[in-house]
Short mmCIF file of C-alpha atoms in Angstrom, two decimals:
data_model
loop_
_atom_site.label_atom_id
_atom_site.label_comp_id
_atom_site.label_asym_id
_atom_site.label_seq_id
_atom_site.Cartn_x
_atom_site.Cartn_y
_atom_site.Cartn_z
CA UNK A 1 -42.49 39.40 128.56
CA UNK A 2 -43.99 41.96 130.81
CA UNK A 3 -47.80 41.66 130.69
CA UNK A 4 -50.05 44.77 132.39
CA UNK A 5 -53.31 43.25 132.73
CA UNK A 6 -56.42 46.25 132.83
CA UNK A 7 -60.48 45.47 133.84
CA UNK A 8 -63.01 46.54 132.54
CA UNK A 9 -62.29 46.68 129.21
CA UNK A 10 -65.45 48.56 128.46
CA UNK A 11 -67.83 49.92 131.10
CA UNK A 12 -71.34 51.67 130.79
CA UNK A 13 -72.54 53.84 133.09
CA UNK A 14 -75.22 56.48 133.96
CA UNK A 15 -73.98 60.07 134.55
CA UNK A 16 -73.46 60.89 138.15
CA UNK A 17 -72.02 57.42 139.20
CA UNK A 18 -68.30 55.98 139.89
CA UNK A 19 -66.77 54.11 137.98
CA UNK A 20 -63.03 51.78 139.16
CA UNK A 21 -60.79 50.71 136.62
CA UNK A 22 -57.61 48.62 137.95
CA UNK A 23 -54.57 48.37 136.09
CA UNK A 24 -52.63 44.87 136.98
CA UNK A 25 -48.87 44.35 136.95
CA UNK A 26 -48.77 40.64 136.13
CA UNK A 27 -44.98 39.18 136.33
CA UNK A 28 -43.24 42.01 137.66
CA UNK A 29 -43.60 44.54 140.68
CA UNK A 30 -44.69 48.18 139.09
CA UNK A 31 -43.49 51.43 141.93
CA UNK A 32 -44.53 52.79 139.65
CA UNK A 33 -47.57 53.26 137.20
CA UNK A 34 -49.15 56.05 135.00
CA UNK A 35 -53.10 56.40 133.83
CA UNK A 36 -53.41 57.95 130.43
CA UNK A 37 -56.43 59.32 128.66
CA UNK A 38 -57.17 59.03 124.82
CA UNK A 39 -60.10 60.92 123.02
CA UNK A 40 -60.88 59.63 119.15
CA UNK A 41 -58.50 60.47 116.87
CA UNK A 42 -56.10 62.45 119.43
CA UNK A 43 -52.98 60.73 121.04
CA UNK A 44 -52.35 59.77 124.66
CA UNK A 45 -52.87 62.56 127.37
CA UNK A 46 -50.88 62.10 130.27
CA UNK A 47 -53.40 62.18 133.56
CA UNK A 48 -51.30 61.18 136.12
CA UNK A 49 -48.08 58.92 137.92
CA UNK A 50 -49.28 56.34 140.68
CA UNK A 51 -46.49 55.81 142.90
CA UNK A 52 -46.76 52.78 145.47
CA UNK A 53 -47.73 54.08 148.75
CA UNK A 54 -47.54 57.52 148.30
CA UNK A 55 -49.53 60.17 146.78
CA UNK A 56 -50.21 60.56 142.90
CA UNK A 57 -48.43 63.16 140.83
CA UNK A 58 -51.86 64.68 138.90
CA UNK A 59 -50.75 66.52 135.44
CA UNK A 60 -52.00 69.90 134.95
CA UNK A 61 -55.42 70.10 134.13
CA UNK A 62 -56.72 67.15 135.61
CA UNK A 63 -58.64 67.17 138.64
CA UNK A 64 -57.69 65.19 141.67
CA UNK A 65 -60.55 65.03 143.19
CA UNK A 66 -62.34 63.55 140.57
CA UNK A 67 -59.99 60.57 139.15
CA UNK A 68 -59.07 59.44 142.52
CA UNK A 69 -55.82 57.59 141.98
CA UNK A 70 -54.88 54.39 144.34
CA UNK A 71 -51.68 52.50 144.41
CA UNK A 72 -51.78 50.38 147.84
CA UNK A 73 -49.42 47.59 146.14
CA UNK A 74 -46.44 46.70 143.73
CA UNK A 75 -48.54 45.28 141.46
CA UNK A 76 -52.11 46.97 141.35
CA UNK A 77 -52.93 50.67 141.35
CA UNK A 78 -56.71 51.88 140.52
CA UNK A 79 -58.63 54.37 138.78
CA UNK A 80 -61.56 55.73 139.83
CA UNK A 81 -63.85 58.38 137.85
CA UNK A 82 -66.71 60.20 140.61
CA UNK A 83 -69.10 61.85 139.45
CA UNK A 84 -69.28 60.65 135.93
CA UNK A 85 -70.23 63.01 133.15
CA UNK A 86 -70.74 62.38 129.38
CA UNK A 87 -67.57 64.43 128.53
CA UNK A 88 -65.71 62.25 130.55
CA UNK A 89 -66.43 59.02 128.01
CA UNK A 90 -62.97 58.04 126.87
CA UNK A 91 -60.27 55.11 126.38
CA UNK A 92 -58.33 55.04 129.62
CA UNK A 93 -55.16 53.34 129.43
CA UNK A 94 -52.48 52.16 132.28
CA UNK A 95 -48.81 51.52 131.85
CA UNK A 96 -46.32 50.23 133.94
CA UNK A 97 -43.09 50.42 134.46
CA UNK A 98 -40.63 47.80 135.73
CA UNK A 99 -37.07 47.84 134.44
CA UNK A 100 -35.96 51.39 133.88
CA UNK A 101 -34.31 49.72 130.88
CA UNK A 102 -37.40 48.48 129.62
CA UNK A 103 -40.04 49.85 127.52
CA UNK A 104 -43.63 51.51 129.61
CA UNK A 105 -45.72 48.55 129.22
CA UNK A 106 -49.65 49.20 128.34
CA UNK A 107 -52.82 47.66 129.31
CA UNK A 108 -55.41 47.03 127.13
CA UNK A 109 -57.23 49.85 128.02
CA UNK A 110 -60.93 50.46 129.37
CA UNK A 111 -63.61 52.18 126.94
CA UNK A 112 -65.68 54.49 129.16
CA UNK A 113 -68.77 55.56 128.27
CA UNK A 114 -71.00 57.85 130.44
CA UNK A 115 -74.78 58.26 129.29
CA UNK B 1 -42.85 73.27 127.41
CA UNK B 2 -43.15 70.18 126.41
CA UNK B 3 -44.16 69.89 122.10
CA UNK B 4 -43.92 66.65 119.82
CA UNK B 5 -44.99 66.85 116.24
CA UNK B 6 -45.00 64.30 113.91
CA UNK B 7 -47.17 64.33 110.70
CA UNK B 8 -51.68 64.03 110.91
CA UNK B 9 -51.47 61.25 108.05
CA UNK B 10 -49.53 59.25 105.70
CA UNK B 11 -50.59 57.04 102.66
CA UNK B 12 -48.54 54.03 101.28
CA UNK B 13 -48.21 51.77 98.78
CA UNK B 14 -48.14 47.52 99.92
CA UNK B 15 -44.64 46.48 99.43
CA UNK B 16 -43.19 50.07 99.73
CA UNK B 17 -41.29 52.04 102.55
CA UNK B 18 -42.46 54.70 104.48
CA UNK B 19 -40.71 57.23 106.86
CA UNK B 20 -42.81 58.90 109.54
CA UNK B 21 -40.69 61.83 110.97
CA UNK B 22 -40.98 63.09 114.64
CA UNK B 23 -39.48 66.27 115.85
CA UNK B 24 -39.72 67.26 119.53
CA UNK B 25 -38.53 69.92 122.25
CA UNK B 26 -38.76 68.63 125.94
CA UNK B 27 -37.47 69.29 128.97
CA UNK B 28 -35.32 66.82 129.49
CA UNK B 29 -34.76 63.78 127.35
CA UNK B 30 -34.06 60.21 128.11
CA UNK B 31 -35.12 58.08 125.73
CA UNK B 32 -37.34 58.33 122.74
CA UNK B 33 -39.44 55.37 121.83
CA UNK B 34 -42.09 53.87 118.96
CA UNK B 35 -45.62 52.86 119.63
CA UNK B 36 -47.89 50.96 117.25
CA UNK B 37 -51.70 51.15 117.92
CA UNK B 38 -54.51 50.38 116.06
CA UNK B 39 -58.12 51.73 116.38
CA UNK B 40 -59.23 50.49 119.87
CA UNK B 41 -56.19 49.38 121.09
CA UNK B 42 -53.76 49.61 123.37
CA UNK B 43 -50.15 50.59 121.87
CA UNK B 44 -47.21 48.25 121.47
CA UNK B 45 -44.10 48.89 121.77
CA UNK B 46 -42.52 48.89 118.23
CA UNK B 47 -38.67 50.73 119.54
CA UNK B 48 -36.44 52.51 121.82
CA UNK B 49 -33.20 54.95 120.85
CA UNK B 50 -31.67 56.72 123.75
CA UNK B 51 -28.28 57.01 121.75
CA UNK B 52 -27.92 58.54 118.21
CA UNK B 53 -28.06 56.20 115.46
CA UNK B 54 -30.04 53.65 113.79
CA UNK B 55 -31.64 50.57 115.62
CA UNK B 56 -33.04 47.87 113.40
CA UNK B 57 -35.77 45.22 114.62
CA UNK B 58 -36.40 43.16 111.33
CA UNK B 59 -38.96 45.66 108.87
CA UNK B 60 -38.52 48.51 111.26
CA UNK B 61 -36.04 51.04 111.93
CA UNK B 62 -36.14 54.30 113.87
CA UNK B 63 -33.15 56.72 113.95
CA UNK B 64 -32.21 59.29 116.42
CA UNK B 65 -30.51 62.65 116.71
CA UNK B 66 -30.53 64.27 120.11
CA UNK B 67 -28.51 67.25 119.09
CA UNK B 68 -31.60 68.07 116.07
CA UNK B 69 -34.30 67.01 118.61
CA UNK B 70 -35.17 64.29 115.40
CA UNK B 71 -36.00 60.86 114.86
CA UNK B 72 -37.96 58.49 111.77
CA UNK B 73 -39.61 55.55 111.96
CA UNK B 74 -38.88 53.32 108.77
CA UNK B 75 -40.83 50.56 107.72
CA UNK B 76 -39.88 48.44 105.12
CA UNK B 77 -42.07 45.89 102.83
CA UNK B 78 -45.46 47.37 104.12
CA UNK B 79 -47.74 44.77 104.60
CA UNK B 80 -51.80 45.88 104.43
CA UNK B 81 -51.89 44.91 108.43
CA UNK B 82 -49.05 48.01 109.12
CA UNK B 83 -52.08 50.49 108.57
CA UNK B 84 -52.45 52.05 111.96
CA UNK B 85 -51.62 55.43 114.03
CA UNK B 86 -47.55 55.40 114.44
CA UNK B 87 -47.03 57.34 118.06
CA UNK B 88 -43.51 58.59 119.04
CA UNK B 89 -43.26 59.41 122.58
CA UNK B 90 -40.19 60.92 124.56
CA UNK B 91 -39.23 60.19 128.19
CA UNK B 92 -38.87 63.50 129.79
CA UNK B 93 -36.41 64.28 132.81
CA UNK B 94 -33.16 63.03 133.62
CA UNK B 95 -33.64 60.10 135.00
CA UNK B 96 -34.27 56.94 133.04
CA UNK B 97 -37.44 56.25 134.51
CA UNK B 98 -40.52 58.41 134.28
CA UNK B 99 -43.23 59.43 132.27
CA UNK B 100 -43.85 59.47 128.72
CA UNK B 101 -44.99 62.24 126.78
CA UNK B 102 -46.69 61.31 122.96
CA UNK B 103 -47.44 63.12 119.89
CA UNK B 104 -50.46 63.54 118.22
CA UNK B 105 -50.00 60.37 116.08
CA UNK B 106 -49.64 59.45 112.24
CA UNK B 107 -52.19 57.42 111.03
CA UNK B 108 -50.85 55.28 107.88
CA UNK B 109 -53.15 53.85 105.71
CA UNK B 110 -51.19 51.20 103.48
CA UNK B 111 -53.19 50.48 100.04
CA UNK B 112 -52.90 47.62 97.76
#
């Protein structure tokens, strides 16, 4: 089956840094992928859609500047948090989607936490 | 807008079945599907209705109606390993690819 492949899955880091989180499609080409955010005990929060070689589509609320979105291939797109602050500590999650038949596929997600 | 509601909790009994109920108004609708995710975890997929009706995957069921913007999740003979949040999620638009939008979650906590 489809198998999204995400790294880190947890990451430490002082307040004020970057941090990258990539989001691998591993046996099937992804145009297109989408980064979700998950606070405890709240569902998934759309953040934004990576589309291959163009521009991401940001959801309301969430600022581009700051989760800078790359998606230079089929198969990898990236996350990247600037600036990091301790509200931004989270579970980040990537999905892919191959088949528009097929179920989003998820990564295993990347535990944030900014101190 | 875009609103999903499904229930905050649900308690079981081991052995039993359970129903967790998800209404939802979107803007657009092409598919509604069935996540499974423990604490921690990513979620799996667990189903997919884009037609009304019933579609059965062994202990599990989820039913759709478009035209009452409703579905359930069933599951049957509850094992103590089914506690977890239950997360229904709708692809919006008109096309059958594209994002998905979740509820809050139901958190299930099976007992013995």
């Amino acid at each position: 089956g489809a198998v999204v492949s995400q790294h880190p899955s947890r990451v430490i880091c002082k307040s004020g840094t970057s941090v990258k989180i990539e989001c691998r499609s591993l046996d099937f080409q992804a145009t297109t992928m989408f980064w979700y955010r998950q606070f405890p005990k709240q569902s998934l929060m759309l953040m934004a859609t990576s589309n291959e070689g163009s521009k991401a589509t940001y959801e309301q609320g969430v600022e581009k500047d700051k989760f800078l979105i790359n998606h230079a291939s089929l198969t990898l797109s990236t996350l990247t948090v600037t600036s990091a602050h301790p509200e931004d500590s989270s579970f980040y999650i990537c999905s892919a989607e191959g088949d528009p038949n097929s179920p989003l596929h998820f990564g295993n997600g990347t535990r944030l936490t900014v101190t | 807008g875009q609103n999903i509601d499904q229930p905050t909790e649900m308690t079981a009994t081991e052995g039993a079945i359970v129903q967790i109920n998800c209404t939802y108004q979107t803007s657009g609708f092409n598919g509604l599907f069935w996540y499974q995710q423990h604490a921690g975890e990513a979620p799996t997929f667990l189903s997919y209705n884009v037609l009304d009706g019933l579609e059965e995957k062994g202990r599990f069921s989820s039913f759709l109606s478009r035209s009452k913007g409703y579905s359930y999740l069933l599951l049957k003979e509850l094992q103590m390993k089914d506690s977890a949040s239950y997360l229904c999620a709708v692809r919006a638009g008109s096309s059958n690819t594209g994002k998905l939008i979740f509820g809050q979650g139901t958190t299930l906590q099976v007992k013995p």
